[in-house]
PDB file of C-alpha atoms in Angstrom:
ATOM      1  CA  MET A   1      -0.428 -45.253   3.541  1.00 46.00           C
ATOM      2  CA  LYS A   2       0.738 -44.395   7.083  1.00 40.00           C
ATOM      3  CA  LYS A   3       4.153 -43.356   5.759  1.00 42.00           C
ATOM      4  CA  LEU A   4       2.469 -41.082   3.239  1.00 42.00           C
ATOM      5  CA  PHE A   5       0.265 -39.604   5.952  1.00 36.00           C
ATOM      6  CA  TYR A   6       3.228 -38.859   8.222  1.00 37.00           C
ATOM      7  CA  PHE A   7       5.151 -37.358   5.301  1.00 39.00           C
ATOM      8  CA  VAL A   8       2.269 -35.009   4.513  1.00 37.00           C
ATOM      9  CA  LEU A   9       1.888 -34.108   8.197  1.00 34.00           C
ATOM     10  CA  VAL A  10       5.582 -33.269   8.557  1.00 37.00           C
ATOM     11  CA  PHE A  11       5.450 -31.231   5.351  1.00 37.00           C
ATOM     12  CA  VAL A  12       2.480 -29.209   6.656  1.00 35.00           C
ATOM     13  CA  PHE A  13       4.232 -28.395   9.928  1.00 34.00           C
ATOM     14  CA  MET A  14       7.436 -27.445   8.109  1.00 38.00           C
ATOM     15  CA  TYR A  15       5.458 -25.164   5.791  1.00 38.00           C
ATOM     16  CA  ARG A  16       3.648 -23.486   8.677  1.00 40.00           C
ATOM     17  CA  GLY A  17       6.911 -23.082  10.540  1.00 39.00           C
ATOM     18  CA  ALA A  18       8.512 -21.404   7.558  1.00 41.00           C
ATOM     19  CA  GLU A  19       5.493 -19.143   7.184  1.00 42.00           C
ATOM     20  CA  ALA A  20       5.686 -18.137  10.839  1.00 37.00           C
ATOM     21  CA  GLN A  21       9.374 -17.277  10.571  1.00 38.00           C
ATOM     22  CA  GLU A  22       8.856 -14.923   7.638  1.00 51.00           C
ATOM     23  CA  SER A  23       6.016 -12.477   8.175  1.00 64.00           C
ATOM     24  CA  HIS A  24       4.946 -10.362   5.220  1.00 85.00           C
ATOM     25  CA  GLN A  25       2.619  -7.435   4.898  1.00 94.00           C
ATOM     26  CA  TYR A  26       0.276  -7.156   1.936  1.00 97.00           C
ATOM     27  CA  LEU A  27      -1.288  -3.966   0.629  1.00 97.00           C
ATOM     28  CA  VAL A  28      -4.228  -3.310  -1.659  1.00 96.00           C
ATOM     29  CA  ILE A  29      -3.800   0.163  -3.141  1.00 95.00           C
ATOM     30  CA  GLU A  30      -6.805   1.628  -4.948  1.00 92.00           C
ATOM     31  CA  PHE A  31      -6.690   4.803  -7.031  1.00 91.00           C
ATOM     32  CA  ILE A  32     -10.145   6.371  -7.094  1.00 87.00           C
ATOM     33  CA  LYS A  33     -11.817   8.678  -9.590  1.00 82.00           C
ATOM     34  CA  VAL A  34     -14.612  10.926  -8.397  1.00 76.00           C
ATOM     35  CA  SER A  35     -16.495  13.132 -10.853  1.00 66.00           C
ATOM     36  CA  SER A  36     -16.857  16.829 -10.022  1.00 64.00           C
ATOM     37  CA  SER A  37     -20.605  16.380  -9.544  1.00 57.00           C
ATOM     38  CA  GLN A  38     -19.998  13.664  -6.921  1.00 63.00           C
ATOM     39  CA  MET A  39     -17.090  15.290  -5.075  1.00 60.00           C
ATOM     40  CA  VAL A  40     -19.257  16.657  -2.263  1.00 56.00           C
ATOM     41  CA  ASP A  41     -21.038  13.314  -1.813  1.00 59.00           C
ATOM     42  CA  TYR A  42     -17.763  11.376  -1.645  1.00 63.00           C
ATOM     43  CA  SER A  43     -16.348  13.881   0.836  1.00 67.00           C
ATOM     44  CA  GLU A  44     -19.372  13.316   3.080  1.00 72.00           C
ATOM     45  CA  ASN A  45     -18.837   9.529   2.891  1.00 82.00           C
ATOM     46  CA  LYS A  46     -15.403   9.647   4.543  1.00 85.00           C
ATOM     47  CA  ASN A  47     -16.751   9.054   8.057  1.00 86.00           C
ATOM     48  CA  PHE A  48     -18.969   6.227   6.824  1.00 88.00           C
ATOM     49  CA  LEU A  49     -15.960   4.520   5.214  1.00 90.00           C
ATOM     50  CA  GLU A  50     -13.931   5.047   8.374  1.00 92.00           C
ATOM     51  CA  LYS A  51     -16.527   3.282  10.540  1.00 92.00           C
ATOM     52  CA  ILE A  52     -16.737   0.353   8.120  1.00 93.00           C
ATOM     53  CA  HIS A  53     -12.990  -0.214   8.129  1.00 95.00           C
ATOM     54  CA  GLU A  54     -12.864   0.111  11.909  1.00 95.00           C
ATOM     55  CA  GLN A  55     -15.182  -2.910  12.017  1.00 95.00           C
ATOM     56  CA  ALA A  56     -12.930  -4.802   9.588  1.00 95.00           C
ATOM     57  CA  VAL A  57      -9.946  -4.158  11.886  1.00 96.00           C
ATOM     58  CA  LYS A  58     -11.950  -5.304  14.936  1.00 94.00           C
ATOM     59  CA  GLN A  59     -12.853  -8.514  13.109  1.00 92.00           C
ATOM     60  CA  GLY A  60      -9.172  -9.140  12.364  1.00 93.00           C
ATOM     61  CA  ASP A  61      -9.820  -9.187   8.617  1.00 94.00           C
ATOM     62  CA  ILE A  62      -7.499  -6.237   7.907  1.00 96.00           C
ATOM     63  CA  GLN A  63      -4.628  -4.608   9.784  1.00 96.00           C
ATOM     64  CA  GLY A  64      -5.511  -1.066   8.811  1.00 96.00           C
ATOM     65  CA  TRP A  65      -6.838   1.348   6.215  1.00 97.00           C
ATOM     66  CA  ASP A  66      -5.749   4.759   4.895  1.00 96.00           C
ATOM     67  CA  LEU A  67      -7.571   7.368   2.830  1.00 96.00           C
ATOM     68  CA  TRP A  68      -5.322   9.800   0.945  1.00 96.00           C
ATOM     69  CA  SER A  69      -6.203  12.917  -1.049  1.00 93.00           C
ATOM     70  CA  LEU A  70      -4.093  13.152  -4.194  1.00 91.00           C
ATOM     71  CA  GLN A  71      -2.458  16.520  -4.824  1.00 85.00           C
ATOM     72  CA  SER A  72      -0.401  15.876  -7.931  1.00 75.00           C
ATOM     73  CA  GLY A  73       0.142  13.157 -10.516  1.00 68.00           C
ATOM     74  CA  PRO A  74       0.056  12.426 -14.239  1.00 63.00           C
ATOM     75  CA  ASP A  75      -2.743  14.173 -16.091  1.00 56.00           C
ATOM     76  CA  GLN A  76      -3.928  10.959 -17.703  1.00 50.00           C
ATOM     77  CA  GLY A  77      -4.721   9.430 -14.319  1.00 58.00           C
ATOM     78  CA  GLY A  78      -7.446  11.796 -13.217  1.00 76.00           C
ATOM     79  CA  PHE A  79      -7.525  10.281  -9.715  1.00 84.00           C
ATOM     80  CA  GLN A  80      -8.621  12.304  -6.695  1.00 87.00           C
ATOM     81  CA  TYR A  81      -8.141   9.785  -3.865  1.00 90.00           C
ATOM     82  CA  VAL A  82      -6.148   6.690  -3.036  1.00 93.00           C
ATOM     83  CA  THR A  83      -6.796   4.122  -0.317  1.00 94.00           C
ATOM     84  CA  ILE A  84      -4.408   1.594   1.209  1.00 97.00           C
ATOM     85  CA  THR A  85      -5.777  -1.500   2.957  1.00 96.00           C
ATOM     86  CA  TYR A  86      -3.235  -3.460   5.002  1.00 97.00           C
ATOM     87  CA  TYR A  87      -3.309  -7.262   5.387  1.00 97.00           C
ATOM     88  CA  ASP A  88      -1.106  -9.861   7.097  1.00 95.00           C
ATOM     89  CA  ASP A  89      -2.265 -12.703   4.851  1.00 93.00           C
ATOM     90  CA  PRO A  90      -2.372 -12.993   1.034  1.00 94.00           C
ATOM     91  CA  VAL A  91      -5.617 -14.997   1.050  1.00 94.00           C
ATOM     92  CA  LYS A  92      -7.373 -12.298   3.086  1.00 92.00           C
ATOM     93  CA  MET A  93      -5.986  -9.737   0.661  1.00 94.00           C
ATOM     94  CA  MET A  94      -7.344 -11.536  -2.401  1.00 92.00           C
ATOM     95  CA  ASN A  95     -10.750 -12.101  -0.773  1.00 88.00           C
ATOM     96  CA  GLY A  96     -10.699  -8.442   0.157  1.00 84.00           C
ATOM     97  CA  MET A  97     -13.588  -6.058   0.616  1.00 83.00           C
ATOM     98  CA  THR A  98     -16.352  -7.931  -1.173  1.00 85.00           C
ATOM     99  CA  ASP A  99     -19.798  -6.349  -1.421  1.00 84.00           C
ATOM    100  CA  ASP A 100     -21.091  -8.776   1.216  1.00 89.00           C
ATOM    101  CA  ASN A 101     -18.220  -7.991   3.596  1.00 89.00           C
ATOM    102  CA  PHE A 102     -18.696  -4.281   3.065  1.00 90.00           C
ATOM    103  CA  LEU A 103     -22.404  -4.544   3.884  1.00 92.00           C
ATOM    104  CA  ASN A 104     -21.833  -6.734   6.949  1.00 93.00           C
ATOM    105  CA  TYR A 105     -19.270  -4.300   8.387  1.00 94.00           C
ATOM    106  CA  ALA A 106     -21.736  -1.459   7.800  1.00 94.00           C
ATOM    107  CA  LYS A 107     -24.472  -3.361   9.650  1.00 94.00           C
ATOM    108  CA  ARG A 108     -22.193  -3.899  12.641  1.00 93.00           C
ATOM    109  CA  ALA A 109     -21.162  -0.240  12.663  1.00 93.00           C
ATOM    110  CA  TYR A 110     -24.609   1.325  12.227  1.00 92.00           C
ATOM    111  CA  SER A 111     -27.146  -1.232  13.483  1.00 88.00           C
ATOM    112  CA  GLY A 112     -28.070   1.079  16.369  1.00 83.00           C
ATOM    113  CA  ASP A 113     -28.543   4.135  14.172  1.00 86.00           C
ATOM    114  CA  MET A 114     -30.189   2.836  10.985  1.00 91.00           C
ATOM    115  CA  ASN A 115     -32.331  -0.079   9.901  1.00 92.00           C
ATOM    116  CA  GLU A 116     -31.027  -2.619   7.367  1.00 91.00           C
ATOM    117  CA  MET A 117     -32.726  -0.923   4.415  1.00 93.00           C
ATOM    118  CA  GLU A 118     -31.173   2.444   5.300  1.00 92.00           C
ATOM    119  CA  ILE A 119     -27.744   0.864   5.741  1.00 93.00           C
ATOM    120  CA  ALA A 120     -27.979  -0.942   2.388  1.00 92.00           C
ATOM    121  CA  LYS A 121     -29.016   2.336   0.721  1.00 91.00           C
ATOM    122  CA  GLU A 122     -26.050   4.166   2.241  1.00 89.00           C
ATOM    123  CA  VAL A 123     -23.657   1.421   1.117  1.00 89.00           C
ATOM    124  CA  GLU A 124     -24.954   1.672  -2.458  1.00 87.00           C
ATOM    125  CA  LYS A 125     -24.542   5.439  -2.318  1.00 83.00           C
ATOM    126  CA  VAL A 126     -20.904   5.062  -1.300  1.00 80.00           C
ATOM    127  CA  LYS A 127     -20.221   2.616  -4.142  1.00 76.00           C
ATOM    128  CA  ASP A 128     -21.962   4.829  -6.702  1.00 74.00           C
ATOM    129  CA  ASN A 129     -19.897   7.868  -5.716  1.00 69.00           C
ATOM    130  CA  ARG A 130     -16.546   6.388  -6.719  1.00 69.00           C
ATOM    131  CA  ASP A 131     -14.827   4.653  -9.573  1.00 68.00           C
ATOM    132  CA  LEU A 132     -12.075   2.224  -8.529  1.00 67.00           C
ATOM    133  CA  ALA A 133     -10.094   3.016 -11.641  1.00 70.00           C
ATOM    134  CA  MET A 134      -6.904   1.163 -10.677  1.00 84.00           C
ATOM    135  CA  ARG A 135      -6.266  -1.480  -8.025  1.00 89.00           C
ATOM    136  CA  ALA A 136      -2.817  -2.823  -7.107  1.00 92.00           C
ATOM    137  CA  TYR A 137      -2.177  -5.979  -5.049  1.00 95.00           C
ATOM    138  CA  MET A 138       1.269  -5.551  -3.507  1.00 96.00           C
ATOM    139  CA  THR A 139       3.577  -7.227  -1.010  1.00 96.00           C
ATOM    140  CA  VAL A 140       6.216  -5.409   1.049  1.00 97.00           C
ATOM    141  CA  VAL A 141       9.710  -6.477  -0.029  1.00 96.00           C
ATOM    142  CA  ALA A 142      11.773  -4.061   2.060  1.00 96.00           C
ATOM    143  CA  GLN A 143      11.196  -1.125   4.404  1.00 97.00           C
ATOM    144  CA  THR A 144      12.981   1.190   6.771  1.00 97.00           C
ATOM    145  CA  GLU A 145      13.027   0.682  10.516  1.00 97.00           C
ATOM    146  CA  ASP A 146      11.120   3.589  11.998  1.00 97.00           C
ATOM    147  CA  ASN A 147       8.251   4.590  14.277  1.00 96.00           C
ATOM    148  CA  PHE A 148       6.548   6.947  11.844  1.00 96.00           C
ATOM    149  CA  ASP A 149       3.218   8.256  13.135  1.00 95.00           C
ATOM    150  CA  MET A 150       0.687   7.742  10.352  1.00 94.00           C
ATOM    151  CA  LYS A 151      -1.633  10.595  11.284  1.00 95.00           C
ATOM    152  CA  PRO A 152      -3.862  12.850   9.154  1.00 95.00           C
ATOM    153  CA  GLY A 153      -1.883  15.590   7.434  1.00 96.00           C
ATOM    154  CA  VAL A 154       1.295  13.622   6.665  1.00 97.00           C
ATOM    155  CA  LEU A 155       2.496  13.389   3.063  1.00 97.00           C
ATOM    156  CA  ALA A 156       3.352  10.477   0.805  1.00 97.00           C
ATOM    157  CA  SER A 157       4.666   9.973  -2.676  1.00 96.00           C
ATOM    158  CA  PHE A 158       3.494   6.887  -4.564  1.00 95.00           C
ATOM    159  CA  ASP A 159       6.188   6.023  -7.132  1.00 93.00           C
ATOM    160  CA  LEU A 160       5.070   3.411  -9.669  1.00 93.00           C
ATOM    161  CA  MET A 161       7.927   1.542 -11.369  1.00 90.00           C
ATOM    162  CA  LYS A 162       8.243  -0.997 -14.135  1.00 90.00           C
ATOM    163  CA  ALA A 163      11.289  -3.260 -13.971  1.00 88.00           C
ATOM    164  CA  THR A 164      13.094  -3.523 -17.285  1.00 83.00           C
ATOM    165  CA  GLU A 165      12.454  -6.859 -18.975  1.00 80.00           C
ATOM    166  CA  GLY A 166      15.163  -9.326 -17.995  1.00 78.00           C
ATOM    167  CA  GLN A 167      16.383  -7.132 -15.107  1.00 80.00           C
ATOM    168  CA  PHE A 168      13.738  -7.887 -12.483  1.00 83.00           C
ATOM    169  CA  ASN A 169      16.204  -9.308  -9.933  1.00 85.00           C
ATOM    170  CA  GLU A 170      18.780  -6.619 -10.671  1.00 84.00           C
ATOM    171  CA  TYR A 171      16.268  -3.902  -9.938  1.00 89.00           C
ATOM    172  CA  GLU A 172      15.146  -5.458  -6.644  1.00 91.00           C
ATOM    173  CA  HIS A 173      18.804  -5.852  -5.655  1.00 88.00           C
ATOM    174  CA  VAL A 174      19.332  -2.112  -6.176  1.00 88.00           C
ATOM    175  CA  GLU A 175      16.318  -1.149  -4.063  1.00 92.00           C
ATOM    176  CA  GLU A 176      17.028  -3.603  -1.220  1.00 93.00           C
ATOM    177  CA  ASP A 177      20.808  -3.419  -1.002  1.00 89.00           C
ATOM    178  CA  LEU A 178      21.494   0.178  -2.025  1.00 87.00           C
ATOM    179  CA  TYR A 179      18.415   2.368  -1.700  1.00 89.00           C
ATOM    180  CA  GLN A 180      17.026   0.892   1.521  1.00 94.00           C
ATOM    181  CA  PRO A 181      20.195   1.792   3.515  1.00 92.00           C
ATOM    182  CA  PHE A 182      20.154   5.219   1.830  1.00 91.00           C
ATOM    183  CA  HIS A 183      16.561   5.838   2.927  1.00 94.00           C
ATOM    184  CA  GLN A 184      17.306   4.457   6.396  1.00 96.00           C
ATOM    185  CA  LYS A 185      19.946   7.160   6.789  1.00 93.00           C
ATOM    186  CA  LYS A 186      17.431   9.772   5.649  1.00 95.00           C
ATOM    187  CA  VAL A 187      14.995   8.550   8.302  1.00 97.00           C
ATOM    188  CA  GLU A 188      17.671   8.713  10.986  1.00 95.00           C
ATOM    189  CA  ALA A 189      18.659  12.220   9.799  1.00 94.00           C
ATOM    190  CA  ASP A 190      14.996  13.327  10.102  1.00 95.00           C
ATOM    191  CA  MET A 191      14.819  13.900   6.353  1.00 95.00           C
ATOM    192  CA  MET A 192      11.900  11.518   5.821  1.00 97.00           C
ATOM    193  CA  GLY A 193       9.453   9.561   7.951  1.00 98.00           C
ATOM    194  CA  SER A 194       9.347   6.104   6.380  1.00 98.00           C
ATOM    195  CA  TRP A 195       9.929   4.152   3.155  1.00 98.00           C
ATOM    196  CA  LYS A 196       8.486   0.927   1.729  1.00 98.00           C
ATOM    197  CA  PHE A 197       9.430  -1.031  -1.398  1.00 97.00           C
ATOM    198  CA  LEU A 198       6.627  -3.137  -2.887  1.00 97.00           C
ATOM    199  CA  ARG A 199       6.262  -5.658  -5.695  1.00 95.00           C
ATOM    200  CA  THR A 200       3.078  -6.889  -7.310  1.00 93.00           C
ATOM    201  CA  ALA A 201       1.694  -9.862  -5.399  1.00 90.00           C
ATOM    202  CA  VAL A 202      -0.082 -11.392  -8.392  1.00 82.00           C
ATOM    203  CA  PRO A 203       1.243 -12.132 -11.912  1.00 67.00           C
ATOM    204  CA  MET A 204       0.568  -9.273 -14.334  1.00 62.00           C
ATOM    205  CA  GLY A 205       2.249 -10.289 -17.595  1.00 59.00           C
ATOM    206  CA  SER A 206       4.862  -8.514 -19.712  1.00 57.00           C
ATOM    207  CA  GLU A 207       2.434  -5.793 -20.804  1.00 62.00           C
ATOM    208  CA  ALA A 208       1.806  -4.605 -17.244  1.00 73.00           C
ATOM    209  CA  GLU A 209       2.238  -0.864 -16.799  1.00 84.00           C
ATOM    210  CA  TYR A 210       4.063  -1.288 -13.486  1.00 88.00           C
ATOM    211  CA  THR A 211       5.696  -4.087 -11.473  1.00 92.00           C
ATOM    212  CA  HIS A 212       6.855  -2.321  -8.303  1.00 94.00           C
ATOM    213  CA  MET A 213       6.078   0.671  -6.146  1.00 95.00           C
ATOM    214  CA  THR A 214       7.865   2.719  -3.510  1.00 96.00           C
ATOM    215  CA  LEU A 215       5.966   4.579  -0.796  1.00 97.00           C
ATOM    216  CA  ASN A 216       7.811   7.543   0.680  1.00 97.00           C
ATOM    217  CA  PHE A 217       6.309   9.158   3.779  1.00 98.00           C
ATOM    218  CA  TYR A 218       7.030  12.645   5.166  1.00 98.00           C
ATOM    219  CA  ASN A 219       5.814  14.663   8.147  1.00 97.00           C
ATOM    220  CA  ASN A 220       5.262  17.781   6.038  1.00 95.00           C
ATOM    221  CA  TYR A 221       6.388  19.617   2.917  1.00 94.00           C
ATOM    222  CA  MET A 222       9.387  21.118   4.701  1.00 95.00           C
ATOM    223  CA  GLN A 223      10.721  17.627   5.359  1.00 96.00           C
ATOM    224  CA  PHE A 224       9.858  16.561   1.818  1.00 95.00           C
ATOM    225  CA  PHE A 225      11.836  19.370   0.181  1.00 94.00           C
ATOM    226  CA  ASN A 226      14.745  18.923   2.583  1.00 92.00           C
ATOM    227  CA  SER A 227      14.746  15.235   1.669  1.00 92.00           C
ATOM    228  CA  MET A 228      15.188  16.141  -1.991  1.00 87.00           C
ATOM    229  CA  GLU A 229      18.431  17.922  -1.066  1.00 85.00           C
ATOM    230  CA  TYR A 230      19.810  15.092   1.068  1.00 83.00           C
ATOM    231  CA  GLU A 231      23.128  13.564   0.031  1.00 75.00           C
ATOM    232  CA  ASP A 232      24.756  10.593   1.706  1.00 67.00           C
ATOM    233  CA  MET A 233      28.246  11.945   2.349  1.00 60.00           C
ATOM    234  CA  GLU A 234      29.403   8.499   3.496  1.00 64.00           C
ATOM    235  CA  ALA A 235      28.487   6.729   0.266  1.00 68.00           C
ATOM    236  CA  THR A 236      31.455   5.438  -1.674  1.00 71.00           C
ATOM    237  CA  GLU A 237      32.032   6.260  -5.311  1.00 71.00           C
ATOM    238  CA  GLU A 238      31.241   2.633  -6.188  1.00 73.00           C
ATOM    239  CA  GLN A 239      27.913   2.816  -4.340  1.00 70.00           C
ATOM    240  CA  LEU A 240      26.929   6.055  -6.063  1.00 67.00           C
ATOM    241  CA  VAL A 241      27.771   4.570  -9.456  1.00 70.00           C
ATOM    242  CA  ALA A 242      25.811   1.392  -8.652  1.00 69.00           C
ATOM    243  CA  MET A 243      22.785   3.444  -7.590  1.00 69.00           C
ATOM    244  CA  GLU A 244      22.960   5.467 -10.786  1.00 71.00           C
ATOM    245  CA  GLU A 245      23.285   2.340 -12.921  1.00 67.00           C
ATOM    246  CA  GLY A 246      20.410   0.775 -11.023  1.00 66.00           C
ATOM    247  CA  LEU A 247      18.069   3.427 -12.389  1.00 67.00           C
ATOM    248  CA  SER A 248      18.462   1.858 -15.832  1.00 69.00           C
ATOM    249  CA  SER A 249      16.930  -1.403 -14.551  1.00 73.00           C
ATOM    250  CA  ARG A 250      13.526   0.226 -14.152  1.00 76.00           C
ATOM    251  CA  ASP A 251      11.269   2.833 -15.685  1.00 76.00           C
ATOM    252  CA  GLN A 252       9.650   5.268 -13.264  1.00 75.00           C
ATOM    253  CA  LYS A 253       6.152   5.359 -14.723  1.00 78.00           C
ATOM    254  CA  TRP A 254       4.265   7.785 -12.469  1.00 82.00           C
ATOM    255  CA  VAL A 255       4.658   9.697  -9.224  1.00 89.00           C
ATOM    256  CA  TYR A 256       1.662  10.774  -7.146  1.00 92.00           C
ATOM    257  CA  MET A 257       1.798  13.112  -4.137  1.00 94.00           C
ATOM    258  CA  ALA A 258      -0.920  12.728  -1.513  1.00 96.00           C
ATOM    259  CA  THR A 259      -2.022  13.942   1.926  1.00 97.00           C
ATOM    260  CA  LEU A 260      -3.415  11.556   4.518  1.00 97.00           C
ATOM    261  CA  ILE A 261      -7.052  12.182   5.497  1.00 95.00           C
ATOM    262  CA  LYS A 262      -7.981   9.090   7.519  1.00 94.00           C
ATOM    263  CA  ALA A 263      -5.906   6.315   9.118  1.00 95.00           C
ATOM    264  CA  ILE A 264      -7.379   3.283  10.894  1.00 94.00           C
ATOM    265  CA  ARG A 265      -5.194   0.789  12.804  1.00 92.00           C
TER     266      ARG A 265
END
């Protein structure tokens, strides 16, 4: 029994050590529909949402939160906003913003301004004014090294990809080994602000509409359009061919352009 106990204890410490050596970031990305009749109400709720997520950051439950206004995307989506909630732990991510958590953060943020009944009413109003039409649980696989300032007004493109069946590893290889260095050069050439490559953090099955996502961040539209014209003059012919072939290992399902409204860290 003692041998078994020591074996389990050693295993636990080894597991925690491995976890500490490899730190991941987890993102919950929510695409939100707001009806035209509720657009004004949702717009007025932005500050309320900001205060709630500030409390979540103070509690150490999340690392940050963004609110983006969508400017373009596929017609069938019909989304107006997208939020990103940042986590450093997958369990925290899956527990997420439950109704109870949401209400408790609101109480901490507004206890001096409203009574509990008023706070609960405001929370219900916020929930009624939005439809969380699509939620993605993602983990960061690769990203550029940068010091991009995530401030209101910056742009992002959300590119949703589906890896071709049987070519999951091939596609990730292309993004990590070929496209990440390419985007790093764009960052260093001031042609983009930042880039992240994400995969779904939970199993979705073969019928899933997407398996991966790239987030591309820009200071403004001038940088965005200049980025579209960027060519890596140092890339070899073999690298260019590999990048082109890599496109066949995935299907680019949708691309959304968005402007940052709120950012909490």
